[in-house]
Structures are given as structure tokens and as C-alpha cells.
Amino acid sequence: MADTIRVTVVFEYEPFKDNYPDCSSVEDMARLDESINNWVEYPETYDDDLVSVTYEAITNES
């Protein structure tokens, strides 16, 4: 495997509980967001919630 750069993006937001009527916990809300509000499909939804971006060198040490 070639040397690569890993980019880790962290978003954090307080869910609007009224938007999750069938969820009883934040864990349930997170699972629901993962299944229907996927960041890959809707990245602009989370623009205001960006916490950090980290770049890391991943080297192939054989």
C-alpha cells in the first residue's frame, strides 16, 4: 500500500428533538441521522457544525 494522507473531519451538533419524534435518546437520533441524513449525501447540512479537521500522514512501514 502506498503512503497516504488521512483526513478526519469532526462535526458536532445539538439535535432539534422535535425533528425526532420516534427517538427516545441521542443515540437513537444519531442512528436515524446516519441512516437518512448521511453526511456524504448532504454535506451542506452540517456546514455550521464543523469542529475540526485533522490531516495525518499514513506511511507504509513494511
Short mmCIF file of the C-alpha atoms (twelve columns), coordinates in Angstrom:
data_MODEL
# 
_entry.id   MODEL 
# 
loop_
_atom_site.group_PDB 
_atom_site.id 
_atom_site.type_symbol 
_atom_site.label_atom_id 
_atom_site.label_alt_id 
_atom_site.label_comp_id 
_atom_site.label_asym_id 
_atom_site.label_seq_id 
_atom_site.Cartn_x 
_atom_site.Cartn_y 
_atom_site.Cartn_z 
_atom_site.pdbx_PDB_model_num 
ATOM 1  C CA . MET A 1  0.000   0.000  0.000  1 
ATOM 2  C CA . ALA A 2  1.264   3.480  -0.840 1 
ATOM 3  C CA . ASP A 3  1.781   6.242  1.698  1 
ATOM 4  C CA . THR A 4  -1.399  8.236  2.146  1 
ATOM 5  C CA . ILE A 5  -2.907  11.190 3.957  1 
ATOM 6  C CA . ARG A 6  -5.914  10.577 6.190  1 
ATOM 7  C CA . VAL A 7  -8.325  13.490 6.684  1 
ATOM 8  C CA . THR A 8  -10.608 13.294 9.711  1 
ATOM 9  C CA . VAL A 9  -13.499 15.747 9.817  1 
ATOM 10 C CA . VAL A 10 -15.481 16.188 13.032 1 
ATOM 11 C CA . PHE A 11 -18.942 17.715 13.191 1 
ATOM 12 C CA . GLU A 12 -20.909 18.196 16.378 1 
ATOM 13 C CA . TYR A 13 -24.446 19.480 16.718 1 
ATOM 14 C CA . GLU A 14 -27.328 19.542 19.157 1 
ATOM 15 C CA . PRO A 15 -30.274 17.779 17.557 1 
ATOM 16 C CA . PHE A 16 -33.648 19.504 17.387 1 
ATOM 17 C CA . LYS A 17 -35.596 16.930 19.369 1 
ATOM 18 C CA . ASP A 18 -38.896 17.891 17.720 1 
ATOM 19 C CA . ASN A 19 -37.458 16.526 14.455 1 
ATOM 20 C CA . TYR A 20 -37.018 13.070 16.035 1 
ATOM 21 C CA . PRO A 21 -40.481 12.140 17.373 1 
ATOM 22 C CA . ASP A 22 -39.773 8.387  17.406 1 
ATOM 23 C CA . CYS A 23 -36.402 8.680  19.161 1 
ATOM 24 C CA . SER A 24 -36.031 8.436  22.922 1 
ATOM 25 C CA . SER A 25 -32.278 9.113  23.184 1 
ATOM 26 C CA . VAL A 26 -29.454 10.957 21.443 1 
ATOM 27 C CA . GLU A 27 -28.097 7.553  20.395 1 
ATOM 28 C CA . ASP A 28 -31.383 6.868  18.587 1 
ATOM 29 C CA . MET A 29 -31.183 10.300 16.927 1 
ATOM 30 C CA . ALA A 30 -27.616 9.640  15.777 1 
ATOM 31 C CA . ARG A 31 -28.595 6.291  14.262 1 
ATOM 32 C CA . LEU A 32 -31.508 7.938  12.460 1 
ATOM 33 C CA . ASP A 33 -29.296 10.740 11.111 1 
ATOM 34 C CA . GLU A 34 -26.754 8.175  9.927  1 
ATOM 35 C CA . SER A 35 -29.421 6.269  8.045  1 
ATOM 36 C CA . ILE A 36 -31.390 9.155  6.457  1 
ATOM 37 C CA . ASN A 37 -29.280 12.339 6.763  1 
ATOM 38 C CA . ASN A 38 -25.969 10.869 5.723  1 
ATOM 39 C CA . TRP A 39 -23.157 13.438 5.592  1 
ATOM 40 C CA . VAL A 40 -21.863 12.027 2.315  1 
ATOM 41 C CA . GLU A 41 -25.204 12.737 0.646  1 
ATOM 42 C CA . TYR A 42 -25.985 16.047 2.397  1 
ATOM 43 C CA . PRO A 43 -22.669 17.702 3.420  1 
ATOM 44 C CA . GLU A 44 -24.032 21.263 3.283  1 
ATOM 45 C CA . THR A 45 -26.462 20.413 6.086  1 
ATOM 46 C CA . TYR A 46 -23.579 20.309 8.559  1 
ATOM 47 C CA . ASP A 47 -21.506 23.322 7.428  1 
ATOM 48 C CA . ASP A 48 -22.177 25.304 10.616 1 
ATOM 49 C CA . ASP A 49 -21.311 22.335 12.833 1 
ATOM 50 C CA . LEU A 50 -17.668 21.833 11.834 1 
ATOM 51 C CA . VAL A 51 -15.478 21.322 14.914 1 
ATOM 52 C CA . SER A 52 -12.132 20.228 13.488 1 
ATOM 53 C CA . VAL A 53 -10.227 18.889 10.510 1 
ATOM 54 C CA . THR A 54 -7.106  16.799 11.105 1 
ATOM 55 C CA . TYR A 55 -4.577  15.684 8.489  1 
ATOM 56 C CA . GLU A 56 -2.438  12.650 9.289  1 
ATOM 57 C CA . ALA A 57 0.366   11.016 7.329  1 
ATOM 58 C CA . ILE A 58 -0.120  7.247  6.986  1 
ATOM 59 C CA . THR A 59 3.121   5.603  5.958  1 
ATOM 60 C CA . ASN A 60 3.588   2.087  4.706  1 
ATOM 61 C CA . GLU A 61 6.096   0.513  7.058  1 
ATOM 62 C CA . SER A 62 6.865   -2.939 5.694  1 
# 
